[in-house]
mmCIF file of C-alpha atoms in Angstrom:
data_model
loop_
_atom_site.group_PDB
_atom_site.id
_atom_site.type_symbol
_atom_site.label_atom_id
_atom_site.label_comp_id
_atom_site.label_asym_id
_atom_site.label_seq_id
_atom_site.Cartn_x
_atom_site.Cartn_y
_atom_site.Cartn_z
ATOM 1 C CA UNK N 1 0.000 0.000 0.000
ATOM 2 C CA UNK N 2 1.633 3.511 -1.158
ATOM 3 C CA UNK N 3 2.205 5.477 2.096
ATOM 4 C CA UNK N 4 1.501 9.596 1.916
ATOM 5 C CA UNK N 5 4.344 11.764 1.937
ATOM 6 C CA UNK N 6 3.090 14.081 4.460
ATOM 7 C CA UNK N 7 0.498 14.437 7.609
ATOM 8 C CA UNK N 8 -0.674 18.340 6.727
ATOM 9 C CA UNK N 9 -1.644 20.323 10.361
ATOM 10 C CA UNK N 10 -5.247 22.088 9.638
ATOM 11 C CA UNK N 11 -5.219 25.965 9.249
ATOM 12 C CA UNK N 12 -6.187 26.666 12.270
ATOM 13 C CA UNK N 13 -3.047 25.327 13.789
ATOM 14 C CA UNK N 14 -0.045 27.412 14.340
ATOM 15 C CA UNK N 15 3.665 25.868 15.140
ATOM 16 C CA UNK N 16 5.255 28.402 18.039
ATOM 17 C CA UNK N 17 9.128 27.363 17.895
ATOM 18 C CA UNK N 18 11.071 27.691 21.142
ATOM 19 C CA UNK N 19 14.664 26.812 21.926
ATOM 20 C CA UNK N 20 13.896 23.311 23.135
ATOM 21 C CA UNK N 21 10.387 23.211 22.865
ATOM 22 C CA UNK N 22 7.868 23.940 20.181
ATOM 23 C CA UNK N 23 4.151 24.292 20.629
ATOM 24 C CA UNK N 24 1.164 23.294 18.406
ATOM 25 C CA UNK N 25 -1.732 25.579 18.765
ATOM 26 C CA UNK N 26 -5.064 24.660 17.892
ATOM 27 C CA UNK N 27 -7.183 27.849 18.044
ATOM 28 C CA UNK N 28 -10.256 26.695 16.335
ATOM 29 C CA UNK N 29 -10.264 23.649 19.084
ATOM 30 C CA UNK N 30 -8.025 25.246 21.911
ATOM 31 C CA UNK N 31 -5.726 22.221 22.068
ATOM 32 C CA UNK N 32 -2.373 22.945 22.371
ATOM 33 C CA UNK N 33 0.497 20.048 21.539
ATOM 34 C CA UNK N 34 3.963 19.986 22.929
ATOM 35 C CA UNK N 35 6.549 19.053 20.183
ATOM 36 C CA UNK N 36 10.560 19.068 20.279
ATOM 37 C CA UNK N 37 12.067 21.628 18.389
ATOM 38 C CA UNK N 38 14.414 19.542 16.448
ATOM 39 C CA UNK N 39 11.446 18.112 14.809
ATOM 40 C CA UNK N 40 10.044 21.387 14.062
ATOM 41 C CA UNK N 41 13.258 22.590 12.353
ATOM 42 C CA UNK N 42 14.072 18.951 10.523
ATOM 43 C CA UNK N 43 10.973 17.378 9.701
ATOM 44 C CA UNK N 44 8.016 20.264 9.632
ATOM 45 C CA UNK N 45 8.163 21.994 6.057
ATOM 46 C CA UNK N 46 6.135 25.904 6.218
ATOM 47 C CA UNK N 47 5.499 24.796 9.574
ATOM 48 C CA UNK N 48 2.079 22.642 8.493
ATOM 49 C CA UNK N 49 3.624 19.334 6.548
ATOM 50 C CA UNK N 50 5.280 16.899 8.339
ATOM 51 C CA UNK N 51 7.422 14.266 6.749
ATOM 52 C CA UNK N 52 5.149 10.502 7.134
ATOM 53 C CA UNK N 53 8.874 8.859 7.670
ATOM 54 C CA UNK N 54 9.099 6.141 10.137
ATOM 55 C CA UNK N 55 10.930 8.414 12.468
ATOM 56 C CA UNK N 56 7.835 10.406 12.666
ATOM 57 C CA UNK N 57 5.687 7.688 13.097
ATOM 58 C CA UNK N 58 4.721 8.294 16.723
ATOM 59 C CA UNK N 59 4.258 11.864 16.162
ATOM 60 C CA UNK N 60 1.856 11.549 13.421
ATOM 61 C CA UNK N 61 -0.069 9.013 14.935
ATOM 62 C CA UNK N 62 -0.485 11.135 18.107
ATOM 63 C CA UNK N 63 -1.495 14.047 16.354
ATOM 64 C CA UNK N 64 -3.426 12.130 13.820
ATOM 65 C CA UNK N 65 -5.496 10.663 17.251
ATOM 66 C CA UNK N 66 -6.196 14.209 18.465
ATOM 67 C CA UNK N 67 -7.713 15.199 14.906
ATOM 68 C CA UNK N 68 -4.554 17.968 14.413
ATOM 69 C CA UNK N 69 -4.633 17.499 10.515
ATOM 70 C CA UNK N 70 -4.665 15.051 7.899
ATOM 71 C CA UNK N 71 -2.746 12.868 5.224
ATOM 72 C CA UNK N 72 -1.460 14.175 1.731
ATOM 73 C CA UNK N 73 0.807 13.719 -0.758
ATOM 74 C CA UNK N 74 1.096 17.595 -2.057
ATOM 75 C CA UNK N 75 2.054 20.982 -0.451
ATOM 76 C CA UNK N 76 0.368 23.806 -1.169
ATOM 77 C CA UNK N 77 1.312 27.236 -1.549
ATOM 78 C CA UNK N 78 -0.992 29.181 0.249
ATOM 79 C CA UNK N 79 0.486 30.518 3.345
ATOM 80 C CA UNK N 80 -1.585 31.964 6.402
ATOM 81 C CA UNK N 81 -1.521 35.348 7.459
ATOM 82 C CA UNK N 82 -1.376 37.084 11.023
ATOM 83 C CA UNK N 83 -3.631 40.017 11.644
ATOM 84 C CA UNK N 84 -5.134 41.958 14.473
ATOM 85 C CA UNK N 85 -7.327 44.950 14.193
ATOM 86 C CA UNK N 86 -9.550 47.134 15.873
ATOM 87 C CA UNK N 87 -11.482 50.689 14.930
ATOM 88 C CA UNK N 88 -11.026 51.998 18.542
ATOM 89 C CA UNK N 89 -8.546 53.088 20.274
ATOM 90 C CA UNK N 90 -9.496 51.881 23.520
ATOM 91 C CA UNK N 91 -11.267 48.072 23.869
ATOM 92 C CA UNK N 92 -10.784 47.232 27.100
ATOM 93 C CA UNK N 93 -11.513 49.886 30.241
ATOM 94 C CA UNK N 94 -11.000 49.042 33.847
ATOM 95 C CA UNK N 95 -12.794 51.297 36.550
ATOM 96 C CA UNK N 96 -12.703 51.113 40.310
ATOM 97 C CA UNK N 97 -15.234 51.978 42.953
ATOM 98 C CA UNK N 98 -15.691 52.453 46.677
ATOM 99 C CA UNK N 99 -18.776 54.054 48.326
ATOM 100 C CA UNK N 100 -17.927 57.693 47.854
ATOM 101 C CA UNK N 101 -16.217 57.699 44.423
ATOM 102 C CA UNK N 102 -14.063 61.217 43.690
ATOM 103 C CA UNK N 103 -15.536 61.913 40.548
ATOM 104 C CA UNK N 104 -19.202 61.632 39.321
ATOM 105 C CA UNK N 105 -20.753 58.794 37.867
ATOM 106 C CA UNK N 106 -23.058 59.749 35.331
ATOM 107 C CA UNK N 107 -20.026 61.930 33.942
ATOM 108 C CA UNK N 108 -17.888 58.871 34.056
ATOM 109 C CA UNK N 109 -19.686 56.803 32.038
ATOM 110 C CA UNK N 110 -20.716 59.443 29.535
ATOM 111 C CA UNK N 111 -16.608 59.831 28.731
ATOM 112 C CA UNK N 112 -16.219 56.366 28.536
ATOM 113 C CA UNK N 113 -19.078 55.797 26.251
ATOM 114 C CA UNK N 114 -17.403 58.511 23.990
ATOM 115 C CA UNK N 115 -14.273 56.353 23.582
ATOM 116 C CA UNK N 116 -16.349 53.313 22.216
ATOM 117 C CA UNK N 117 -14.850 50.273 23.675
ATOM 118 C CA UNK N 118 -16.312 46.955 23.817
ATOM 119 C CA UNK N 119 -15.169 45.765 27.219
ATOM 120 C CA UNK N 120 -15.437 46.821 30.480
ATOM 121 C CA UNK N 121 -13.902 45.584 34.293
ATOM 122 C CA UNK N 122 -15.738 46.792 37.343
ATOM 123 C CA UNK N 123 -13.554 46.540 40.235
ATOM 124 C CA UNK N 124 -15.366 47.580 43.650
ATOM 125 C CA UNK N 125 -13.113 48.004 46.476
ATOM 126 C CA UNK N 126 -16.149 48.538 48.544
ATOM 127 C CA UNK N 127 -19.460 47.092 47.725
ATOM 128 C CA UNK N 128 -22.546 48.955 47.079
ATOM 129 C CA UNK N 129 -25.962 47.628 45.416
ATOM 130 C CA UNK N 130 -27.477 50.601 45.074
ATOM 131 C CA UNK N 131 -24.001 51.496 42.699
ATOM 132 C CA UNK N 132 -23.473 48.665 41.322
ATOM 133 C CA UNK N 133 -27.741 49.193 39.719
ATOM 134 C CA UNK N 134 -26.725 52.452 38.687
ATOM 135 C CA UNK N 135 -23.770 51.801 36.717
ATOM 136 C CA UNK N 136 -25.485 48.437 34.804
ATOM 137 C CA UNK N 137 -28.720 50.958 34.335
ATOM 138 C CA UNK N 138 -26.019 53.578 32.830
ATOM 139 C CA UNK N 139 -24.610 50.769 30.532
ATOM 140 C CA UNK N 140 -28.046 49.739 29.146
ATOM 141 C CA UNK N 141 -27.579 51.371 25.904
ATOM 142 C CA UNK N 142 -23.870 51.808 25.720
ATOM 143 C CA UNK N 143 -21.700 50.377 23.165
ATOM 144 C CA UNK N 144 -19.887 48.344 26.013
ATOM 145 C CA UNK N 145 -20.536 44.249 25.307
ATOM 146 C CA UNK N 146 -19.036 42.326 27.880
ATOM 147 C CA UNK N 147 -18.644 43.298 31.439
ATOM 148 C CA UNK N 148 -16.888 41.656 34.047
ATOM 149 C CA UNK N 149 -17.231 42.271 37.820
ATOM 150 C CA UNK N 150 -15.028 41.876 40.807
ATOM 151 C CA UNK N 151 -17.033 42.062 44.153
ATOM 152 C CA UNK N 152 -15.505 41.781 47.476
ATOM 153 C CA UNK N 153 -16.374 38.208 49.543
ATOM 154 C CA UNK N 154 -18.686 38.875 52.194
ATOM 155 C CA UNK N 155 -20.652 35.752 53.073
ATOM 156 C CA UNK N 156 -22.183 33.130 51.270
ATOM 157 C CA UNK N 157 -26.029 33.922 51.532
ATOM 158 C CA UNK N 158 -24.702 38.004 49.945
ATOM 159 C CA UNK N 159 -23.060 35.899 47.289
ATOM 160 C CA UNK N 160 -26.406 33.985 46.369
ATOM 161 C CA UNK N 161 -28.080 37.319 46.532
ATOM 162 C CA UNK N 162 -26.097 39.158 44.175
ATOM 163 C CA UNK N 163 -25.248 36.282 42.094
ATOM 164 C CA UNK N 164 -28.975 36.070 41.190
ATOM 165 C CA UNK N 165 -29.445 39.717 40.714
ATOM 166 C CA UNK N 166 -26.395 39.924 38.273
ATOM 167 C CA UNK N 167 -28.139 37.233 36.253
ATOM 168 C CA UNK N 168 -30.534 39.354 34.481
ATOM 169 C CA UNK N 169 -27.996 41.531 32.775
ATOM 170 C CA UNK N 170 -27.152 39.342 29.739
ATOM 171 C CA UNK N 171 -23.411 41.199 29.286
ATOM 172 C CA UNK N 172 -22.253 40.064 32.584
ATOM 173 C CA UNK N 173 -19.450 37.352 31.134
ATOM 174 C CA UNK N 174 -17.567 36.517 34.253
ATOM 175 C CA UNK N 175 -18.040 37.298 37.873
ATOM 176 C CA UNK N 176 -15.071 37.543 40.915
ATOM 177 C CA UNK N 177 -15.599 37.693 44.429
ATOM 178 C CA UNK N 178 -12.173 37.916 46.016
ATOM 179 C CA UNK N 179 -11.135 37.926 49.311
ATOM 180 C CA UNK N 180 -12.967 34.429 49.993
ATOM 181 C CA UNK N 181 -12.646 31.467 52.268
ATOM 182 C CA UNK N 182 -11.671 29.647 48.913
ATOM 183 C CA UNK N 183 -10.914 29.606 45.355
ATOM 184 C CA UNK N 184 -13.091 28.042 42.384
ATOM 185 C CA UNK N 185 -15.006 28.698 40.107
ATOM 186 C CA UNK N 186 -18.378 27.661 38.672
ATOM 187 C CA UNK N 187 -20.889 28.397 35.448
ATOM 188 C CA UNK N 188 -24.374 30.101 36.825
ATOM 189 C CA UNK N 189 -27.178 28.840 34.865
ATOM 190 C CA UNK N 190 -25.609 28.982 31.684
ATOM 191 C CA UNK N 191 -25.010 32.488 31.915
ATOM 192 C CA UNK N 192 -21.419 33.526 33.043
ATOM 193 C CA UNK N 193 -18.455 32.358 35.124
ATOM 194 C CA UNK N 194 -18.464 33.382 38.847
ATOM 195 C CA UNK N 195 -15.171 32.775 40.319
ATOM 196 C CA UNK N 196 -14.143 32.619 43.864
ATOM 197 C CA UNK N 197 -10.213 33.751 44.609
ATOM 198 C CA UNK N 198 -8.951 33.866 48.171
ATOM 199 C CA UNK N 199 -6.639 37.004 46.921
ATOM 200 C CA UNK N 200 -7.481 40.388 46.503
ATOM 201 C CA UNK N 201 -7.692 40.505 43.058
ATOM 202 C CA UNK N 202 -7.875 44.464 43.377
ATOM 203 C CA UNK N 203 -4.427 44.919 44.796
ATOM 204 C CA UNK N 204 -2.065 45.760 41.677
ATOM 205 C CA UNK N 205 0.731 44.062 43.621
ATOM 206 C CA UNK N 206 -1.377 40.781 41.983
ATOM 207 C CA UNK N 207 -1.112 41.822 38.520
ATOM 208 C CA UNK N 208 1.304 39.945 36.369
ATOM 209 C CA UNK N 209 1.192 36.320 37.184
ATOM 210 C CA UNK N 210 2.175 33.824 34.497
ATOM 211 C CA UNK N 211 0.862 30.570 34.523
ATOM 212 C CA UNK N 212 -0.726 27.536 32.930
ATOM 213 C CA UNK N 213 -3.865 28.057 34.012
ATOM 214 C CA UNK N 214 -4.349 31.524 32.533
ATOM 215 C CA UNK N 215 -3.391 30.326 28.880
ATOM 216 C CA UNK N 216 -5.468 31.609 26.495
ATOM 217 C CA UNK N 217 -5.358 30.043 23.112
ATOM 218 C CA UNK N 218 -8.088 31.399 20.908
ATOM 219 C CA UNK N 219 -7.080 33.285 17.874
ATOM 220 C CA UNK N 220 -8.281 36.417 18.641
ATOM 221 C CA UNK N 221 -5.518 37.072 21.641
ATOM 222 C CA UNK N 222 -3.374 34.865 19.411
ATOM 223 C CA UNK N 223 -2.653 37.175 16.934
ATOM 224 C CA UNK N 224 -3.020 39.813 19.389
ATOM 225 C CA UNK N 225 0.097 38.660 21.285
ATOM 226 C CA UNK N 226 2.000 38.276 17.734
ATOM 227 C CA UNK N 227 1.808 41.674 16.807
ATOM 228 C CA UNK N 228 1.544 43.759 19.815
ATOM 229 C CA UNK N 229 1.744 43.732 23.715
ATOM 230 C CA UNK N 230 -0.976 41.078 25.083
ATOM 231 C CA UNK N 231 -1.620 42.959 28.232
ATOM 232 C CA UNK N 232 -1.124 46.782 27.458
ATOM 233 C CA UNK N 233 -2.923 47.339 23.738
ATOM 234 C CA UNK N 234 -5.926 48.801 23.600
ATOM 235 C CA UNK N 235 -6.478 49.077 27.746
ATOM 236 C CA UNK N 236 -7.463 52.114 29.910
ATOM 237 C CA UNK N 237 -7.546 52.429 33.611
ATOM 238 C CA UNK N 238 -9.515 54.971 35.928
ATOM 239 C CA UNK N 239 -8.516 54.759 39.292
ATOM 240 C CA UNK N 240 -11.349 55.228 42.631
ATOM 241 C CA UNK N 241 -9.724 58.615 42.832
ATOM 242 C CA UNK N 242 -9.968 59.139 38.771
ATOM 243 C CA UNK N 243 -6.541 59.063 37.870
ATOM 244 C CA UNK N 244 -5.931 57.501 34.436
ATOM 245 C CA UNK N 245 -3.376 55.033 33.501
ATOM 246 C CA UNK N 246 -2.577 52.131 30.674
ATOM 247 C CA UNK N 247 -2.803 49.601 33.713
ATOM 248 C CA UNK N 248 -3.463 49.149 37.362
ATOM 249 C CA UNK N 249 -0.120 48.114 38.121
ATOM 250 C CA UNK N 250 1.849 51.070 35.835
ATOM 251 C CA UNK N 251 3.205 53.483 37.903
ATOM 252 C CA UNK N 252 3.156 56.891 35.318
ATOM 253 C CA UNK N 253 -0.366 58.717 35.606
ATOM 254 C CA UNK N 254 -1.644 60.686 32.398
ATOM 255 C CA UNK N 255 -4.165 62.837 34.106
ATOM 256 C CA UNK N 256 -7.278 62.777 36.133
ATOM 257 C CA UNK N 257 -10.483 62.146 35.240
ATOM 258 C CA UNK N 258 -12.046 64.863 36.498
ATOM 259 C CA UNK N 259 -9.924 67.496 34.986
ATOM 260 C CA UNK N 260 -8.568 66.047 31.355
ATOM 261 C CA UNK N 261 -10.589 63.543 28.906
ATOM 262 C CA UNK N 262 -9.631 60.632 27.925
ATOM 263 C CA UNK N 263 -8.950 60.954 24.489
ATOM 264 C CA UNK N 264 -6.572 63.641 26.008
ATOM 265 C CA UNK N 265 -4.645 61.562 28.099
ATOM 266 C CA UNK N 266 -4.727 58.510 25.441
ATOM 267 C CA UNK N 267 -2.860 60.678 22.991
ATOM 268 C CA UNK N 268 -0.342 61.575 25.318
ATOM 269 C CA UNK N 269 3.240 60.902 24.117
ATOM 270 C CA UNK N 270 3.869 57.573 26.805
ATOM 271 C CA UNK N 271 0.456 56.249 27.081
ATOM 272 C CA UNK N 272 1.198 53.876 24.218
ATOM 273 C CA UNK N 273 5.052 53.423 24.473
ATOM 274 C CA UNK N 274 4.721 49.463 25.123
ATOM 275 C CA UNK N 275 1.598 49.074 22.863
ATOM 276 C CA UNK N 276 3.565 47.173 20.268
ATOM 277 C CA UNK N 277 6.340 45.551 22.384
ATOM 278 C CA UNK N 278 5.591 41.783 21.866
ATOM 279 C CA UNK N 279 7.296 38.656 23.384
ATOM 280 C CA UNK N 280 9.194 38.278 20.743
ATOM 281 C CA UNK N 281 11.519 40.970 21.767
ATOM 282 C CA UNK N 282 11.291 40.482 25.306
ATOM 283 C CA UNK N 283 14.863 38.131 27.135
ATOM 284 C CA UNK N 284 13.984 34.884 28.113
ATOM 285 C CA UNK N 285 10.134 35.407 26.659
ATOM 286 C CA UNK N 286 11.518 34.860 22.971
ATOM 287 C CA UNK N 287 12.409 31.970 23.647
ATOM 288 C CA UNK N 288 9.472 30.216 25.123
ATOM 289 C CA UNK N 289 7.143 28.197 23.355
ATOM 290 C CA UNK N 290 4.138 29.797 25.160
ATOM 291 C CA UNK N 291 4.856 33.525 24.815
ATOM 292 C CA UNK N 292 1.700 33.742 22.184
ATOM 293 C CA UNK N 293 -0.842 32.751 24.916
ATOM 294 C CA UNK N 294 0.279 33.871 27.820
ATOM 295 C CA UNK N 295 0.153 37.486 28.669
ATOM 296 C CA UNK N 296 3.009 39.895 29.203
ATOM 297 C CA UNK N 297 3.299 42.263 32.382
ATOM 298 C CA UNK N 298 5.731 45.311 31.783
ATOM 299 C CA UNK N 299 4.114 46.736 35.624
ATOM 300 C CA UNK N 300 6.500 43.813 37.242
ATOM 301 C CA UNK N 301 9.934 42.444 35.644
ATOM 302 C CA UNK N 302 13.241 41.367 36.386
ATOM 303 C CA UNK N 303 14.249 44.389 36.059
ATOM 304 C CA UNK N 304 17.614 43.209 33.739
ATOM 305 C CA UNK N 305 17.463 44.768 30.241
ATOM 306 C CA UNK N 306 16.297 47.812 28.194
ATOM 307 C CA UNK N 307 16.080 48.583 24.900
ATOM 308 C CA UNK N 308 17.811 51.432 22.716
ATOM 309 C CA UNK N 309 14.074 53.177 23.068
ATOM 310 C CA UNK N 310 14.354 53.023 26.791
ATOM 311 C CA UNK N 311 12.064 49.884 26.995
ATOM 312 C CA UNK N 312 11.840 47.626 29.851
ATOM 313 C CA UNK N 313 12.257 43.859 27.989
ATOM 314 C CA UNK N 314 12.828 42.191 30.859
ATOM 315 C CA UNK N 315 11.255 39.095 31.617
ATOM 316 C CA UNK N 316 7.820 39.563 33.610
ATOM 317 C CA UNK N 317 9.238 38.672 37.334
ATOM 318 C CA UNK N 318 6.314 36.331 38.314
ATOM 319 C CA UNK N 319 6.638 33.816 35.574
ATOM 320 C CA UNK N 320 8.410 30.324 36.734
ATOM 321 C CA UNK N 321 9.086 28.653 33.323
ATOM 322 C CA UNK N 322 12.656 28.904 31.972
ATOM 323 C CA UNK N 323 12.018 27.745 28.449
ATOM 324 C CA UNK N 324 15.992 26.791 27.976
ATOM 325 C CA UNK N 325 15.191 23.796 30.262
ATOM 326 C CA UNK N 326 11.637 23.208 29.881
ATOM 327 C CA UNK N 327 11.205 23.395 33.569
ATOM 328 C CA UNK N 328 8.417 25.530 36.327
ATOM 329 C CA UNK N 329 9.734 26.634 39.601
ATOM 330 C CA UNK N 330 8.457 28.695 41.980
ATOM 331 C CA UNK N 331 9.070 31.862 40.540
ATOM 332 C CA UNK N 332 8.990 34.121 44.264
ATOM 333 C CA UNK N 333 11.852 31.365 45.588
ATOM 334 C CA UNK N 334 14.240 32.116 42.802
ATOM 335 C CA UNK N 335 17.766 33.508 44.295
ATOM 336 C CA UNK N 336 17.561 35.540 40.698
ATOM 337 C CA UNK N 337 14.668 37.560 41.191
ATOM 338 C CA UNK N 338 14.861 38.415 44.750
ATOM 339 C CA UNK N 339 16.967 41.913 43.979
ATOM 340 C CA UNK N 340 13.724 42.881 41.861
ATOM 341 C CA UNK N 341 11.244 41.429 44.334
ATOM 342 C CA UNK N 342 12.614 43.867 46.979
ATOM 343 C CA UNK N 343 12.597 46.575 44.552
ATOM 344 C CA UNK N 344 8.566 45.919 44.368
ATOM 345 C CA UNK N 345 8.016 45.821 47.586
ATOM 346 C CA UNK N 346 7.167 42.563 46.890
ATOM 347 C CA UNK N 347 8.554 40.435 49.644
ATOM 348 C CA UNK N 348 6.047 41.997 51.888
ATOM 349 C CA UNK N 349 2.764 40.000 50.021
ATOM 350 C CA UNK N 350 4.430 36.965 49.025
#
């Protein structure tokens, strides 16, 4: 029986080469498949045909199992191209809240419906119903299509209560209560993640951590992470006392909310200097199989390198992997980072 000269990986699978270890991404399926990168540089040809040689046999068959791709004897020419885009400027806002905000609300929300983005975080450092109504009631009709909440833990039968409540907004997507007895997480009715985190997710000193668990593999942050900084692009942050920043965790303020607009403070000269920074210019992270679905926290690093533009391209100081060995370690334990850690003020949290 004639054997096929090659086992052909699907278009919706994309080959990420580290220095020891490659990655096979399955976006359409969000699979992901570990692979050595000798292979990927001997045996893979335009990073979708692999070579049905008896060498390969085990490879093919595995992948073959997991419905990766199938079996050809031609290679085509057609090769698959990266993009990202976006109208806005802004997609993703963040906005905290206590119980006596410093700014107004109504005005709030008006300035952040003139900046059109799609997604919005709101972080309560203290709790109010009658606030929280208010700003779902404001976001009726705004151009804002997924909302996530973080609500500090205060007992179970609260959680029930507002749990329930939340339920009849149908933009809600995830959920947090932090500061629990516990951490899980759980689907409500169908409707949207509610997660439980024993951490105060509000604290920036949290921001940053790389791990397995917060992979994301779909296409859309794919391509994102390709081409520009997974973590910074597109985001805006107003503070409880209305300053405005690119993150939580960034130190450099562009204004305050209740005395400069946004668009103002977007369009200033640093709010978008690490906007198109991507792991593949960052030490270490260029390396690593997983820098395209993972995200990337300039807030945090090792503190260790700089580019000729002044950029930070250090490695993000809570991530554990060193891709040169294919190994995880406790990334707060490591002799290496403790110089940084104390520069954070981080050895006071961890």
């Amino acid at each position: 029986m004639k054997t096929t000269k090659y086992f052909h990986l699907y278009q919706d699978c994309i080959i990420v080469k580290g220095i020891l270890n490659s990655l096979l991404i399955d976006h359409y399926k969000g699979k992901i498949f570990n692979i050595p990168t000798v292979i990927v540089t001997n045996q893979i040809l335009k990073n979708r045909f692999i070579h049905n040689t008896e060498s390969n046999c085990e490879l093919i068959s595995a992948l073959s199992e997991d419905d990766f791709g199938y079996f050809t004897d031609d290679i085509d020419t057609i090769e698959k191209q990266i993009v990202w885009n976006s109208p806005r400027n802004i997609n993703e806002i963040i906005i905290e809240h206590t119980l006596k905000d410093f700014y107004n609300l109504d005005e709030i929300y008006s300035k952040i419906e003139n900046i059109d983005a799609e997604f919005i975080q709101i972080r309560f450092l203290e709790y109010s119903k009658e606030k929280l109504d208010k700003i779902l009631t404001l976001l009726e009709n705004s151009c804002i299509r997924t909302i996530e909440i973080l609500i500090p833990y205060i007992d179970k039968t609260n959680t029930e209560e507002i749990t329930k409540e939340l339920s009849r907004n149908h933009r809600i997507q995830i959920v947090y209560f932090y500061n629990a007895p516990y951490t899980k997480s759980m689907q409500y009715e169908n409707l949207f993640t509610v997660l439980f985190y024993e951490k105060n997710l509000t604290s920036g000193r949290h921001c940053g951590i790389v791990d397995e668990d917060y992979f994301i593999t779909d296409i859309k942050n794919i391509s994102k992470s390709i081409l520009h900084n997974s973590c910074l692009k597109d985001k805006l942050f107003i503070s409880q006392d209305g300053s405005i920043k690119n993150c939580p965790s960034m130190p450099q303020s562009f204004g305050n909310i209740k005395n400069i607009t946004l668009e103002k403070a977007i369009n200033h000269t640093n709010f978008k200097k690490y906007w198109n920074l991507t792991k593949d210019n960052i030490e270490v992270c260029k390396d690593c199989e997983f820098r395209y679905i993972c995200t990337d926290c300039r807030a945090y690093t090792e503190l260790t390198h700089n580019n000729e533009e002044g950029l930070d391209i250090s490695k993000p100081l809570k991530c554990g992997y060193d891709p040169h060995i294919g190994e995880w370690t406790e990334w707060s334990t490591n002799s290496l980072k403790q110089k940084a850690i104390k520069h954070y003020e981080m050895d006071k949290i961890i």
